[in-house]
Coordinates of C-alpha atoms in Angstrom, one line a residue:
M21 CA -11.1 18.7 23.0
K22 CA -9.5 15.4 23.9
S23 CA -7.0 15.5 26.7
P24 CA -3.6 14.2 25.9
F25 CA -3.2 12.9 29.5
P26 CA -4.8 9.8 31.2
F27 CA -6.9 11.9 33.6
P28 CA -10.0 14.2 33.3
A29 CA -9.1 17.5 31.7
P30 CA -10.6 20.8 33.0
S31 CA -13.7 21.8 31.1
L32 CA -13.1 23.8 28.0
E33 CA -16.8 24.6 27.4
G34 CA -17.2 28.1 25.9
W35 CA -13.7 28.3 24.5
A36 CA -14.5 27.0 21.0
D37 CA -13.9 30.4 19.4
V38 CA -10.5 30.9 20.9
E39 CA -7.4 30.2 18.8
I40 CA -4.1 30.0 20.7
P41 CA -1.1 30.5 18.4
K42 CA 2.4 29.5 19.5
K43 CA 3.6 33.1 19.8
G44 CA 1.7 33.8 23.0
H45 CA -1.2 36.0 21.8
F46 CA -4.8 34.9 20.9
S47 CA -7.6 36.0 18.8
C48 CA -11.4 35.6 19.0
S49 CA -14.2 35.6 16.5
P50 CA -16.0 39.0 16.4
T51 CA -19.2 37.4 17.8
S52 CA -17.6 35.7 20.7
E53 CA -18.5 37.0 24.2
L54 CA -15.0 36.0 25.3
C55 CA -13.6 38.9 23.4
A56 CA -15.3 41.2 25.8
T57 CA -13.8 39.5 28.9
P58 CA -11.0 41.7 30.2
N59 CA -9.4 38.9 32.2
I60 CA -9.4 36.3 29.5
M61 CA -5.6 36.1 29.1
R62 CA -5.1 35.6 32.8
T63 CA -7.8 32.9 32.8
L64 CA -6.2 31.2 29.8
V65 CA -2.8 31.1 31.5
Y66 CA -4.3 29.6 34.6
L67 CA -6.0 26.9 32.5
L68 CA -2.8 25.9 30.7
A69 CA -0.9 26.0 34.0
G70 CA -3.5 23.7 35.5
L71 CA -3.1 21.2 32.7
A72 CA 0.7 21.2 33.1
A73 CA 0.4 20.8 36.8
A74 CA -2.0 17.9 36.4
A75 CA 0.4 16.2 34.0
A76 CA 3.3 16.7 36.4
Q77 CA 1.3 15.2 39.3
S78 CA 0.3 12.1 37.2
C79 CA 3.9 11.4 36.0
K80 CA 5.4 8.8 38.3
D81 CA 9.1 8.4 39.1
D82 CA 9.2 4.8 37.8
E83 CA 7.5 5.1 34.4
I84 CA 8.0 6.4 30.9
L85 CA 4.9 7.5 29.0
Y86 CA 4.2 9.5 25.9
Y87 CA 1.1 11.4 24.8
P88 CA 0.3 12.8 21.3
D89 CA -0.2 16.5 20.6
S90 CA -3.7 17.2 19.4
Q91 CA -2.6 18.9 16.1
E92 CA 1.1 18.2 15.3
C93 CA 2.1 14.6 14.3
D94 CA 5.7 15.0 15.2
K95 CA 5.1 16.6 18.7
Y96 CA 4.4 14.8 21.9
T97 CA 4.4 15.1 25.7
Q98 CA 6.9 12.9 27.5
C99 CA 6.6 11.7 31.0
K100 CA 9.9 10.3 32.0
Y101 CA 10.8 9.4 35.6
G102 CA 8.6 12.1 37.1
V103 CA 9.5 14.8 34.7
V104 CA 7.0 16.1 32.0
T105 CA 8.4 17.8 28.9
E106 CA 7.2 18.7 25.4
E107 CA 9.3 17.1 22.7
Y108 CA 9.6 17.1 18.9
C109 CA 10.6 14.1 16.8
P110 CA 13.7 14.8 14.6
P111 CA 12.6 16.3 11.2
G112 CA 11.2 13.6 9.0
L113 CA 10.1 11.3 11.8
L114 CA 6.6 11.2 13.4
F115 CA 5.3 10.4 16.8
N116 CA 3.8 6.9 17.0
D117 CA 0.9 7.0 19.5
K118 CA 0.7 3.2 19.5
I119 CA 4.0 2.9 21.5
T120 CA 3.2 1.5 24.9
N121 CA 6.5 -0.1 26.0
G122 CA 8.5 3.1 26.7
R123 CA 10.8 2.8 23.7
Y124 CA 11.7 5.8 21.6
P125 CA 8.3 6.9 20.1
C126 CA 9.4 8.5 16.8
D127 CA 9.1 6.3 13.7
Y128 CA 9.2 6.6 9.9
P129 CA 6.0 8.0 8.3
V130 CA 5.1 4.6 6.8
D131 CA 4.8 3.2 10.4
V132 CA 2.6 6.0 11.8
D133 CA -1.1 6.9 11.4
C134 CA -1.4 10.6 12.2
G135 CA -5.1 10.6 12.0
S136 CA -6.3 14.2 12.5
R137 CA -2.8 15.3 13.6
T138 CA -2.0 16.8 10.3
R139 CA 0.6 19.4 11.1
T140 CA 4.4 18.9 11.2
Q141 CA 7.4 21.0 11.7
P142 CA 9.1 22.4 8.5
A143 CA 11.3 20.0 6.6
V144 CA 15.1 20.3 6.9
A145 CA 16.4 19.5 3.4
S146 CA 20.0 18.8 2.3
E147 CA 21.6 17.3 -0.8
N148 CA 19.5 14.2 -1.8
C149 CA 17.5 14.5 1.4
P150 CA 14.1 16.2 1.3
N151 CA 14.2 15.9 5.1
A152 CA 16.8 15.2 7.7
W153 CA 15.6 11.7 8.5
G154 CA 13.9 9.1 6.2
Y155 CA 14.2 7.0 3.1
F156 CA 13.8 8.8 -0.2
G157 CA 13.9 7.9 -3.9
T158 CA 15.8 9.6 -6.7
G159 CA 12.8 11.6 -7.9
D160 CA 13.3 10.2 -11.4
S161 CA 10.7 7.6 -12.4
S162 CA 13.0 6.1 -15.0
N163 CA 15.9 5.7 -12.5
C164 CA 14.3 4.2 -9.4
G165 CA 16.6 1.3 -8.7
Y166 CA 18.3 3.0 -5.8
F167 CA 17.4 5.2 -2.8
F168 CA 18.8 7.4 -0.1
N169 CA 18.7 6.6 3.6
C170 CA 19.0 10.1 5.2
V171 CA 20.4 10.1 8.7
D172 CA 20.5 13.6 10.3
G173 CA 20.7 15.2 6.9
Q174 CA 23.5 12.9 5.5
A175 CA 22.5 10.7 2.6
F176 CA 23.6 7.1 2.3
T177 CA 22.9 5.4 -1.0
F178 CA 21.4 1.9 -1.3
T179 CA 20.8 -0.1 -4.4
C180 CA 17.8 -2.4 -4.9
P181 CA 18.3 -5.9 -6.3
E182 CA 18.4 -5.8 -10.1
G183 CA 14.9 -5.4 -11.6
L184 CA 13.3 -4.0 -8.4
A185 CA 12.5 -0.4 -7.6
F186 CA 12.3 1.7 -4.4
S187 CA 8.8 2.4 -3.1
S188 CA 8.2 5.5 -0.9
A189 CA 4.9 3.8 0.1
T190 CA 6.6 0.9 1.8
Y191 CA 10.2 1.9 2.2
R192 CA 11.2 -1.3 0.5
C193 CA 12.3 -2.5 -2.9
E194 CA 9.3 -3.7 -4.9
W195 CA 8.3 -4.7 -8.4
P196 CA 8.5 -1.4 -10.4
D197 CA 4.8 -1.5 -11.2
E198 CA 4.0 -1.6 -7.5
S199 CA 6.1 1.5 -6.7
P200 CA 4.3 4.9 -7.0
D201 CA 7.7 6.4 -7.8
C202 CA 8.5 4.3 -10.8
D203 CA 7.6 4.0 -14.5
S204 CA 8.3 0.3 -15.0
S205 CA 8.7 0.4 -18.8
A206 CA 11.1 3.4 -18.7
F207 CA 13.1 1.9 -15.8
L208 CA 13.5 -1.5 -17.3
G209 CA 13.8 -0.4 -20.9
F210 CA 11.2 -2.8 -22.0
S211 CA 7.5 -2.5 -23.0
C212 CA 5.0 -5.3 -22.9
P213 CA 3.0 -5.6 -26.2
K214 CA -0.6 -4.4 -26.1
E215 CA -1.7 -7.7 -27.6
Q216 CA -0.2 -10.7 -26.0
D217 CA -0.2 -14.4 -26.9
P218 CA -3.2 -16.1 -25.3
A219 CA -1.5 -19.5 -25.4
Q220 CA 1.1 -18.3 -22.9
F221 CA -1.7 -17.4 -20.5
L222 CA -2.9 -20.9 -20.6
I223 CA 0.6 -22.2 -19.8
T224 CA 1.9 -19.8 -17.3
G225 CA -0.9 -17.3 -16.5
H226 CA 1.0 -14.4 -18.0
A227 CA 3.2 -13.5 -21.0
R228 CA 6.9 -14.4 -20.8
L229 CA 9.2 -12.6 -23.2
R230 CA 12.9 -12.8 -23.8
S231 CA 15.1 -9.9 -23.0
P232 CA 16.8 -8.3 -26.0
R233 CA 19.9 -7.7 -23.9
D234 CA 20.7 -10.8 -22.0
C235 CA 20.0 -14.5 -22.7
R236 CA 19.5 -15.3 -19.0
Q237 CA 16.9 -12.6 -18.5
F238 CA 13.2 -12.6 -19.4
F239 CA 10.2 -10.4 -18.7
I240 CA 6.9 -11.4 -17.2
C241 CA 4.1 -9.0 -18.3
V242 CA 1.6 -8.3 -15.6
G243 CA -1.0 -6.5 -17.6
P244 CA 1.0 -3.8 -19.4
S245 CA 3.8 -3.7 -16.9
P246 CA 7.0 -5.7 -17.3
R247 CA 8.8 -7.5 -14.4
L248 CA 12.4 -8.6 -14.9
N249 CA 13.2 -12.2 -14.0
F250 CA 16.3 -14.4 -14.3
C251 CA 17.0 -18.0 -15.2
D252 CA 19.1 -20.1 -12.8
L253 CA 22.8 -20.0 -13.4
G254 CA 23.7 -22.3 -16.2
L255 CA 20.4 -21.9 -18.0
V256 CA 19.1 -19.4 -20.6
F257 CA 15.5 -18.4 -21.5
N258 CA 13.8 -20.0 -24.4
E259 CA 10.9 -17.9 -25.6
A260 CA 9.6 -20.7 -27.8
T261 CA 8.8 -22.8 -24.7
S262 CA 8.5 -19.9 -22.1
S263 CA 11.0 -21.7 -19.9
C264 CA 14.7 -21.8 -18.9
E265 CA 16.8 -24.4 -20.7
E266 CA 20.3 -25.5 -21.3
P267 CA 22.1 -22.9 -23.5
E268 CA 22.9 -25.5 -26.2
T269 CA 19.2 -25.8 -27.0
V270 CA 18.5 -22.1 -27.5
A271 CA 19.4 -20.5 -30.8
G272 CA 21.6 -17.5 -30.3
C273 CA 22.5 -18.3 -26.7
E274 CA 24.7 -21.4 -27.2
N275 CA 27.8 -19.5 -26.2
Y276 CA 26.3 -17.3 -23.5
Y277 CA 28.4 -18.9 -20.8
P278 CA 32.2 -19.4 -21.2
R279 CA 32.9 -23.1 -21.5
E280 CA 34.9 -23.3 -18.2
E281 CA 32.4 -21.3 -16.3
L282 CA 29.5 -23.5 -17.6
A283 CA 31.4 -26.6 -16.6
A284 CA 32.0 -25.3 -13.1
I285 CA 28.3 -24.4 -12.7
R286 CA 27.2 -27.8 -13.8
D287 CA 29.7 -29.5 -11.5
R288 CA 28.6 -27.5 -8.5
K289 CA 24.9 -28.3 -9.3
E290 CA 25.6 -32.0 -9.5
K291 CA 27.4 -32.0 -6.1
Q292 CA 24.4 -30.1 -4.6
Q293 CA 22.0 -32.6 -6.0
I294 CA 24.0 -35.5 -4.7
A295 CA 24.2 -33.9 -1.2
A296 CA 20.4 -33.2 -1.2
A297 CA 19.6 -36.8 -2.2
K298 CA 21.9 -38.1 0.6
R299 CA 20.1 -35.9 3.1
Q300 CA 16.7 -37.2 1.9
E301 CA 17.9 -40.8 2.2
E302 CA 19.1 -40.2 5.7
F303 CA 15.9 -38.6 6.7
A304 CA 13.9 -41.5 5.3
Q305 CA 16.1 -44.0 7.3
L306 CA 15.5 -42.0 10.5
R307 CA 11.8 -42.0 9.9
Q308 CA 11.9 -45.8 9.5
Q309 CA 13.9 -46.2 12.8
L310 CA 11.4 -44.0 14.7
A311 CA 8.5 -46.0 13.2
R312 CA 10.0 -49.3 14.4
R313 CA 10.4 -47.9 17.9
N314 CA 6.8 -47.1 18.1

């Protein structure tokens, strides 16, 4: 048995058959000689008391240390300014045994490797929160574009950027096909064809297909899985060239942008291009000045 404290633990040899439940009683295997020992409970109490005393003696007044429980991933021993206590993380969080700087040691499950510490306290569920703390998806693989941040049992809703889906494996918004919680085709309402144009693979490395709903949108097919993409403002997708182009050149999308809006977008882009060119020119002049000095 590995000691949770940074000092040698008393020998536990011969105690392998003893199970110590939380409720204060114990049980032995029928073949264990320990079952015949009349003073085993007293000995056990002395042993545990010795461990606690050793922990208290090693806990200094000027330090904060944490030690994992041997079985429960959300339980730990805290040494804080000379006082040793047993603590539990809030429901949904787990003890991170990699913490060494004294900060709060409870983290989200994606950041913790429990190893053999497989047990946790029962979940405390509430509306939209499978547990009191954590990030949780909707539970619907066709509606995975938002998620809940549960804080002490209260759910706060967050929406992923359009086309991305919440992943319980990373606690981030990912491509739908990279989320274990999402059916990308059902979520995006688009299915990639089983047979795709090989010419497109030569040009872009994957198939690019127009969206049936929006001229600015298009789908990249990563194998059988679609990923939603967008052309820059002012452009629309041309499936014939697998690229984003001016709306006047794409049949059916000529009037996608209102005339005034398109004019404003183009004017803004032109000003940005002029400003970028000016900065590039100033940078080139600065490099020439520095070169002359050297």
